[in-house]
mmCIF file of C-alpha atoms in Angstrom:
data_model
loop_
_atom_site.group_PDB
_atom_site.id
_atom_site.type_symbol
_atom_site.label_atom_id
_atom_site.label_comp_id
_atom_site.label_asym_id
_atom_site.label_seq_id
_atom_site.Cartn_x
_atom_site.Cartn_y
_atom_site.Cartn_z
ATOM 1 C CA UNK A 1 2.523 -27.030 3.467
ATOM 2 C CA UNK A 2 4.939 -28.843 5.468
ATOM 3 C CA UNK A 3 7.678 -25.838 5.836
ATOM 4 C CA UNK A 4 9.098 -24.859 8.898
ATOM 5 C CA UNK A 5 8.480 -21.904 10.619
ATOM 6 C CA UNK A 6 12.078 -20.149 11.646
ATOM 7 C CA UNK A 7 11.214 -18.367 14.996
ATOM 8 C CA UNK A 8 11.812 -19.929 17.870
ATOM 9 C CA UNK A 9 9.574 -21.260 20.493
ATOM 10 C CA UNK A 10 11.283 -20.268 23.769
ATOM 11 C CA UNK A 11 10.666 -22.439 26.384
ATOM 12 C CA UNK A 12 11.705 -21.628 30.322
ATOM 13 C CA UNK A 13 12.842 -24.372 32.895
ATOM 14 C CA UNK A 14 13.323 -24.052 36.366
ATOM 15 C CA UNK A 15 15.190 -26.948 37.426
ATOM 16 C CA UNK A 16 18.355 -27.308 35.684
ATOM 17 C CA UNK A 17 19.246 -29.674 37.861
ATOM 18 C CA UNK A 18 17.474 -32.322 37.043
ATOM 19 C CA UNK A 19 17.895 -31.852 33.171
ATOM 20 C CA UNK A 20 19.481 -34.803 31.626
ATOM 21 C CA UNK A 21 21.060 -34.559 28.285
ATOM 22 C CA UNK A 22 22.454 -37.675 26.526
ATOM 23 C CA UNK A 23 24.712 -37.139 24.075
ATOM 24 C CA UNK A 24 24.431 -40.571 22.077
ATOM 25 C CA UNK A 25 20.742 -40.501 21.218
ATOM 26 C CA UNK A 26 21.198 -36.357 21.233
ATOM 27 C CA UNK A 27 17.479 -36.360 23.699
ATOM 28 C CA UNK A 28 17.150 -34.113 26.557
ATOM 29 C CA UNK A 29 14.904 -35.802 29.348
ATOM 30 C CA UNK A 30 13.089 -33.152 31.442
ATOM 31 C CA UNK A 31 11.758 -34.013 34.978
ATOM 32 C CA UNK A 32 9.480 -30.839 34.988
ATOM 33 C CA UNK A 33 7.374 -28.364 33.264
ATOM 34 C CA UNK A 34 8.043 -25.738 30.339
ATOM 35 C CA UNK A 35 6.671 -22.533 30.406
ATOM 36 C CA UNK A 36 5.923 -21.006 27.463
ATOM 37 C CA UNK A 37 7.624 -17.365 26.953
ATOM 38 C CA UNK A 38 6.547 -16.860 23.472
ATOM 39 C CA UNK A 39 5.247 -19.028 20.306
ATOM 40 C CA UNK A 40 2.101 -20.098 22.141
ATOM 41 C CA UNK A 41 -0.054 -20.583 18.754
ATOM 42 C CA UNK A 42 2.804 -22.324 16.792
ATOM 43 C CA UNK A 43 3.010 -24.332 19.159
ATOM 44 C CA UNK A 44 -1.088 -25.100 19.352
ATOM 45 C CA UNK A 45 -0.650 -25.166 15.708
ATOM 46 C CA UNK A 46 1.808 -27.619 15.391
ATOM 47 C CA UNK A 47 -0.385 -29.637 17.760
ATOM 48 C CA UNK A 48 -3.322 -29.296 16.111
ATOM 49 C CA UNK A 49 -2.106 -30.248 12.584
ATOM 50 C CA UNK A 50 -2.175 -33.733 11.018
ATOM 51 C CA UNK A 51 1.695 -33.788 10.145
ATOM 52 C CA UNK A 52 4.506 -33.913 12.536
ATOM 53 C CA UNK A 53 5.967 -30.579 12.320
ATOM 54 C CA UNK A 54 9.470 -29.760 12.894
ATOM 55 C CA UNK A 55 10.190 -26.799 15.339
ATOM 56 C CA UNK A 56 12.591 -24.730 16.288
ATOM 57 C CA UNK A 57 12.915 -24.316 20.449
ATOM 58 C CA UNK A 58 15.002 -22.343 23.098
ATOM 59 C CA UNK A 59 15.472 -23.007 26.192
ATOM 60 C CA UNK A 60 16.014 -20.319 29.498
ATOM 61 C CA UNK A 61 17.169 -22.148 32.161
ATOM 62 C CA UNK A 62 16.768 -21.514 36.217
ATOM 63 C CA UNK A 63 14.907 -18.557 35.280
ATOM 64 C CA UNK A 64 12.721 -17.496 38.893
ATOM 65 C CA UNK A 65 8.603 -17.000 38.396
ATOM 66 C CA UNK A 66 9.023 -13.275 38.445
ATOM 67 C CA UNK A 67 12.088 -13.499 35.635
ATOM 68 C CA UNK A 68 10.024 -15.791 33.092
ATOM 69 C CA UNK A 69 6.618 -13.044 33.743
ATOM 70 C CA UNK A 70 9.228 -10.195 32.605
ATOM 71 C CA UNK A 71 10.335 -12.439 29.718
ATOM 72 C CA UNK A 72 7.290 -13.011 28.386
ATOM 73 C CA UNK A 73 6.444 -9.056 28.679
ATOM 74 C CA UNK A 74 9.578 -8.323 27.388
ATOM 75 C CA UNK A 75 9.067 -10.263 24.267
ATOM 76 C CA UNK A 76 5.330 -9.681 23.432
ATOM 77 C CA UNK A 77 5.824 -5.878 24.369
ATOM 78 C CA UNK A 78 8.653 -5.010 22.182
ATOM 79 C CA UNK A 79 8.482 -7.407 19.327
ATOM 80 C CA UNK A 80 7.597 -5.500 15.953
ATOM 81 C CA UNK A 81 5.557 -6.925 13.088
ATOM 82 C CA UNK A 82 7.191 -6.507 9.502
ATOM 83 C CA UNK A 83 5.516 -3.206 8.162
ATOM 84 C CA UNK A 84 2.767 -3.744 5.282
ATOM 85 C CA UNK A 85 4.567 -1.500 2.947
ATOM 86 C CA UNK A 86 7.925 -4.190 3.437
ATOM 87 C CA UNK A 87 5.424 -7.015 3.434
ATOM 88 C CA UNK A 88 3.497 -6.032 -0.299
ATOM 89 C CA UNK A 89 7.224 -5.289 -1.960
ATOM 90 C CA UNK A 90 8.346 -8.676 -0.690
ATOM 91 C CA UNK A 91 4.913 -10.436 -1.996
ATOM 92 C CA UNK A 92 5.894 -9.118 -5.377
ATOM 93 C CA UNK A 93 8.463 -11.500 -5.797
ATOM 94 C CA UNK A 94 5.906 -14.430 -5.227
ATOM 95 C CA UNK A 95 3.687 -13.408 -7.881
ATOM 96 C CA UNK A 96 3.387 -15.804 -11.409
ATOM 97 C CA UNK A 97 0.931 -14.704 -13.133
ATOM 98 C CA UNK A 98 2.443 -10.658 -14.960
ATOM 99 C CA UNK A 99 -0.856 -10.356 -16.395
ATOM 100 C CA UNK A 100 -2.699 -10.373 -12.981
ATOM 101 C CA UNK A 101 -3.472 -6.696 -11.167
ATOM 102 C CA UNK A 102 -1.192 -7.100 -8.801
ATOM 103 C CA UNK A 103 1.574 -7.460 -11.173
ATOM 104 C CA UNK A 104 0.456 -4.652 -13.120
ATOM 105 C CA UNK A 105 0.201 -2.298 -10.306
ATOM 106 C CA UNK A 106 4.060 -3.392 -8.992
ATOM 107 C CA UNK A 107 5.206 -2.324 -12.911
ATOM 108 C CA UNK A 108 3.365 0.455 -12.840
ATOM 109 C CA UNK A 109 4.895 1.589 -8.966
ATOM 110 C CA UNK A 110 8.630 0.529 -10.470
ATOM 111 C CA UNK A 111 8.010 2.899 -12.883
ATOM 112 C CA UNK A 112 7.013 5.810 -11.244
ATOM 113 C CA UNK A 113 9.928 4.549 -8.474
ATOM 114 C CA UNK A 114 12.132 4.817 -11.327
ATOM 115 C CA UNK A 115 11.916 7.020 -14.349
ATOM 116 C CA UNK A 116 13.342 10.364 -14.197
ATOM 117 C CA UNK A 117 9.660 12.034 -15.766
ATOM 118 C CA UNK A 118 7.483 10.236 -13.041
ATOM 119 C CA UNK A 119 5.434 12.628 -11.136
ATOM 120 C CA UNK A 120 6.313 10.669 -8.160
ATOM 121 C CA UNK A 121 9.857 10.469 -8.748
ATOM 122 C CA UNK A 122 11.462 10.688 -5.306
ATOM 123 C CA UNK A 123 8.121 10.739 -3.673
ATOM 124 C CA UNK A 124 7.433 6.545 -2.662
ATOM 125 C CA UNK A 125 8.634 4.640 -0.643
ATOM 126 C CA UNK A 126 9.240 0.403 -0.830
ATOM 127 C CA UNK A 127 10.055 -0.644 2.597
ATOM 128 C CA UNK A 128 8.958 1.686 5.578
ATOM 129 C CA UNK A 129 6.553 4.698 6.010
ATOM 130 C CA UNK A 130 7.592 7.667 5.909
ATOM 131 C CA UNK A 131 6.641 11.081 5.910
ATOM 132 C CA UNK A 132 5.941 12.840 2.442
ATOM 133 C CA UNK A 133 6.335 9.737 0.791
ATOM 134 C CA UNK A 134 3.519 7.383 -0.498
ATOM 135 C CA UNK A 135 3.983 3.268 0.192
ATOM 136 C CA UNK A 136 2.706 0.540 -1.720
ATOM 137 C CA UNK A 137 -0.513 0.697 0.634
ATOM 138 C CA UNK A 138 -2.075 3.585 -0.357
ATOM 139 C CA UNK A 139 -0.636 3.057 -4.058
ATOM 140 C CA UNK A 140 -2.577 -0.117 -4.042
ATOM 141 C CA UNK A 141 -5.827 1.504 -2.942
ATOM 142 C CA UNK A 142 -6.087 3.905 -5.571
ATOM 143 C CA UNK A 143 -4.616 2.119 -8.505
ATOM 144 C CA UNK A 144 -5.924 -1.119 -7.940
ATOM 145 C CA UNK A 145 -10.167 -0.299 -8.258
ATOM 146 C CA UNK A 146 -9.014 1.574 -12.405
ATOM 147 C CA UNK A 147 -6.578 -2.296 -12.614
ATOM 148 C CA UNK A 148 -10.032 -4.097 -12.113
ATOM 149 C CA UNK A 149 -12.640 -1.736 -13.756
ATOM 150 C CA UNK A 150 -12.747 -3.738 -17.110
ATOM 151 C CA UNK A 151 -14.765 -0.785 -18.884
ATOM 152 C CA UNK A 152 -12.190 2.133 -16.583
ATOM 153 C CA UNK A 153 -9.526 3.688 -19.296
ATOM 154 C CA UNK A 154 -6.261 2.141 -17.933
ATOM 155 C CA UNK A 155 -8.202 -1.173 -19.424
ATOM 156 C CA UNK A 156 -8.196 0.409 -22.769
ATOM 157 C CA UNK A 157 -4.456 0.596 -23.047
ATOM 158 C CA UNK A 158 -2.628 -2.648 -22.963
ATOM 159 C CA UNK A 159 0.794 -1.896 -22.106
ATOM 160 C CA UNK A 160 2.315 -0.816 -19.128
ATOM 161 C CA UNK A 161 4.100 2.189 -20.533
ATOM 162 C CA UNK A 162 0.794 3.043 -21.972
ATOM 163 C CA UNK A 163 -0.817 3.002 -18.683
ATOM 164 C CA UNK A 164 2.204 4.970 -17.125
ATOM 165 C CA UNK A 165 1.822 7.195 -19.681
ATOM 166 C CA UNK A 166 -1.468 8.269 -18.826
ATOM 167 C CA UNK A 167 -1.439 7.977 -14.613
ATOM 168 C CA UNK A 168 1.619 10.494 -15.082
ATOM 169 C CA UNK A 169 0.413 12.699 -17.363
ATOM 170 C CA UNK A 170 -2.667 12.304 -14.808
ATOM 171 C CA UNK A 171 -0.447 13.621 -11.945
ATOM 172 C CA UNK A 172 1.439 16.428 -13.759
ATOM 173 C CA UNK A 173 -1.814 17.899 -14.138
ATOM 174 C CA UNK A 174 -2.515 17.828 -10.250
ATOM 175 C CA UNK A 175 1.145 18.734 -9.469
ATOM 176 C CA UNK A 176 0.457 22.029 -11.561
ATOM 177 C CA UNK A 177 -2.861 22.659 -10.121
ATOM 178 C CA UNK A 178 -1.633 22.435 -6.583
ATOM 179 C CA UNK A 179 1.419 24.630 -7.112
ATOM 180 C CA UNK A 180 -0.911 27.331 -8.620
ATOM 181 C CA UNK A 181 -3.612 26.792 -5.975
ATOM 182 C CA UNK A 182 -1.593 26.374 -3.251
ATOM 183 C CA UNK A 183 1.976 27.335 -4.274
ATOM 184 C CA UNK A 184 3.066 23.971 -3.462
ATOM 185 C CA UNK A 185 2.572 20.276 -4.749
ATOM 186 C CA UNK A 186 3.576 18.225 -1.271
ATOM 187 C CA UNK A 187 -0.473 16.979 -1.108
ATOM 188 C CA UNK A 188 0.046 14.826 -4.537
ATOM 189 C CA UNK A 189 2.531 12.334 -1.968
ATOM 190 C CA UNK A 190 0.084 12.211 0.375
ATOM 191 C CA UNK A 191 -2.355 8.972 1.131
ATOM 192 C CA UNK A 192 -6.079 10.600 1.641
ATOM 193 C CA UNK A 193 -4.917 12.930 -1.255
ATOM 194 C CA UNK A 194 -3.996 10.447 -4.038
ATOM 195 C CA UNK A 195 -6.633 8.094 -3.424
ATOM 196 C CA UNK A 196 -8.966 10.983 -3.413
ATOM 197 C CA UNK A 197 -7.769 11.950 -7.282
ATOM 198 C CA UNK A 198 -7.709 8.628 -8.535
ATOM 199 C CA UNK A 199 -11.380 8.138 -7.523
ATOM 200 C CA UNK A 200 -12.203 10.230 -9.937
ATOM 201 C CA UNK A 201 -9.679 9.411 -12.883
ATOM 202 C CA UNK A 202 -12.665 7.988 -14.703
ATOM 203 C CA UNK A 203 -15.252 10.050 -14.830
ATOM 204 C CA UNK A 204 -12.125 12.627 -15.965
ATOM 205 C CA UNK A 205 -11.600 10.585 -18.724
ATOM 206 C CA UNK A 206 -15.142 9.857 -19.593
ATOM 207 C CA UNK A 207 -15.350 13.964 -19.406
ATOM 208 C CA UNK A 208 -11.896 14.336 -21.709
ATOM 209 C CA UNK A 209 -13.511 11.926 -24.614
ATOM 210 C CA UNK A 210 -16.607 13.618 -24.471
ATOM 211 C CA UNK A 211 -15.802 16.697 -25.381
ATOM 212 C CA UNK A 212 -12.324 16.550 -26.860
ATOM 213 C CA UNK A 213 -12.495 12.927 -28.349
ATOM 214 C CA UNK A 214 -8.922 11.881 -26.722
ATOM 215 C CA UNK A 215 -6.876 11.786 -23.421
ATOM 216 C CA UNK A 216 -4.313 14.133 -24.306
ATOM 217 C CA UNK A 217 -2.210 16.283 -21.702
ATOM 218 C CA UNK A 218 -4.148 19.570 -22.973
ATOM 219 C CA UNK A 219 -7.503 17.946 -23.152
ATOM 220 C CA UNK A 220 -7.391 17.024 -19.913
ATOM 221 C CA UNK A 221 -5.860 19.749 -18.427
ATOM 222 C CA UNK A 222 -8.545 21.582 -20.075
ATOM 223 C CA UNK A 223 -11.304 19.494 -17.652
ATOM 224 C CA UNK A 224 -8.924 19.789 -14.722
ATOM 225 C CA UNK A 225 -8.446 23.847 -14.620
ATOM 226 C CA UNK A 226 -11.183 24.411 -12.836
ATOM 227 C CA UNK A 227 -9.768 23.019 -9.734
ATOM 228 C CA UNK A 228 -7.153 26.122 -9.835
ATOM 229 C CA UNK A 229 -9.789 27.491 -7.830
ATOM 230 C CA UNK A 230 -10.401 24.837 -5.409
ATOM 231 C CA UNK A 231 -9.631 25.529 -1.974
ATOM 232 C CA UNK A 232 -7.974 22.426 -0.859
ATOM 233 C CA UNK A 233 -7.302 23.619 2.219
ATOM 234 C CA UNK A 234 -10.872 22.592 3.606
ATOM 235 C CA UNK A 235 -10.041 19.101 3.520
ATOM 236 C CA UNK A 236 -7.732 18.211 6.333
ATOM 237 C CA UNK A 237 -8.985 14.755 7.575
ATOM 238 C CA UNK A 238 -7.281 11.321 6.583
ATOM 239 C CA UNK A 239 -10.379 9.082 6.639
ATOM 240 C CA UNK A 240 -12.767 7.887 4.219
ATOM 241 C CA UNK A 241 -15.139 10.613 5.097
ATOM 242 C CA UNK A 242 -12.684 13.012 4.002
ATOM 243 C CA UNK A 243 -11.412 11.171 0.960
ATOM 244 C CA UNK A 244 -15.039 11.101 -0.426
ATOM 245 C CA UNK A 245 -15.630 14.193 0.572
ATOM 246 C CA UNK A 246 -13.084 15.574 -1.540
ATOM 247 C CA UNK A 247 -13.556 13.801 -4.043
ATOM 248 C CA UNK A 248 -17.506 14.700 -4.799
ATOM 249 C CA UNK A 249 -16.502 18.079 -4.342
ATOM 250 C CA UNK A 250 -14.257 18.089 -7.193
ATOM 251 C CA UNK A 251 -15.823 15.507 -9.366
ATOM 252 C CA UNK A 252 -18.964 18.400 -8.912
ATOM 253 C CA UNK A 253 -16.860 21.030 -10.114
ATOM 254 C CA UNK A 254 -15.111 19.422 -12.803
ATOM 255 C CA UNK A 255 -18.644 18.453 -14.314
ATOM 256 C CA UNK A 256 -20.132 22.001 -13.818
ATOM 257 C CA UNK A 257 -17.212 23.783 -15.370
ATOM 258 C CA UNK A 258 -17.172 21.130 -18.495
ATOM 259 C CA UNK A 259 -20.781 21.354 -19.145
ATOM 260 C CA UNK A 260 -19.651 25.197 -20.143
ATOM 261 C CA UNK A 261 -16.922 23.743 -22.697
ATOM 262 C CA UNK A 262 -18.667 24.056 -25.936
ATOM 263 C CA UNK A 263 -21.297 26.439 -24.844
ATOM 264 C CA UNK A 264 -21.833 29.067 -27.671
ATOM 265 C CA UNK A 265 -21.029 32.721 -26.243
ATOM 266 C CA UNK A 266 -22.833 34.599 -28.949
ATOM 267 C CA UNK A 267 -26.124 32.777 -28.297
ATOM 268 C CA UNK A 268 -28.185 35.430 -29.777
ATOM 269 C CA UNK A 269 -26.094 36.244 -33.200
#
């Protein structure tokens, strides 16, 4: 769109002796060949586009062959890409539409950033990765597919703190159930983990209204108790496999258990 792009292109040239530099019409005048050290597709960009772009260059002088070769490993070896997690709380900033799903998911991850009740309170992280702490990535991929699901029950709820409201009480459930299964809650902040709940927030829902007609915290945690008896510890993996795994198992349990909620005891009196 006609911006400029801020990195350098650095440039190496052997003969410094021969550069020539005047100072009136501010133009160097080179009387040899540039290597390229790094910016090697700007650079085919810039030539390729129909606009005369404007960049940035620096240039290594008297550099030998085996110098500009450790250059040019030096750079592309050690330079680091800005992480996704950085990249997705930057984009946020960008966004102009606050009704769209990505706007909706960065309110709801404020939230549960900031509020003092959030299940996840202390638990995500904005700019790196980090260990025990959920990003915007995997945030993304388990709240975004219930954002877009215009018959899921986060659509049925217009607000955001009515959304929160839910997705929390949602994880305070889980956070009990793991510290009764497992006598500890540290799987609720962890990627394959929290997608693999929120893959079957639905059909929980569906389950809750059924039977109990709302989406209270005891309905649901009347659906959910069946998992106190779920042996998470089977599911170790971080892929896919594993997330859908874990997430049949339990959807399978939840539904046997609940088909037992309103079953008559005294069948025969």
């Amino acid at each position: 769109n006609g911006n400029v792009i801020p990195g350098s292109i650095i440039l190496s040239y052997q003969n410094l002796e021969t550069l020539e530099y005047d100072s009136e019409s501010l133009e160097l005048k080179l009387n040899g060949d540039l290597f390229i050290l790094d910016g090697q597709h700007r650079l085919f960009g810039a030539a390729e586009s129909d606009i005369d772009a404007e960049l940035n260059i620096n240039i290594i002088c008297n550099l030998t062959s085996k110098e500009e070769i450790q250059y040019f490993l030096d750079i592309n070896s050690n330079q680091k890409g800005v992480s996704k997690t950085l990249q997705k709380e930057l984009a946020k900033y960008l966004l102009i539409d606050e009704h769209s799903i990505d706007s909706i998911r960065y309110e709801l991850f404020e939230k549960f950033f900031n509020e003092d009740d959030s299940a996840l309170f202390g638990r995500l992280t904005k700019i790196t990765s980090s260990t025990g702490k959920l990003s915007h990535v995997p945030f993304e991929k388990a709240i975004n597919p219930l954002l877009s699901n215009q018959v899921g029950y986060l659509s049925k709820f217009s607000t955001i703190d009515e959304k929160y409201k839910l997705l929390n009480t949602y994880l305070n459930i889980f956070s009990d159930i793991l510290n009764n299964s497992v006598g500890s809650d540290r799987l609720l902040s962890t990627a394959a983990f929290f997608e693999s709940i929120f893959k079957i927030f639905d059909d929980v829902c569906a389950l809750s209204i059924i039977y109990f007609k709302n989406l209270k915290k005891e309905s649901l945690n009347l659906i959910l108790e069946c998992l106190n008896n779920f042996d998470f510890s089977l599911y170790t993996g971080t892929n896919q496999a594993t997330i859908i795994k874990l997430s049949t198992d339990m959807i399978d349990m939840i539904k046997a258990y609940s088909s037992r909620l309103h079953m008559d005891i005294d069948l025969l009196d």
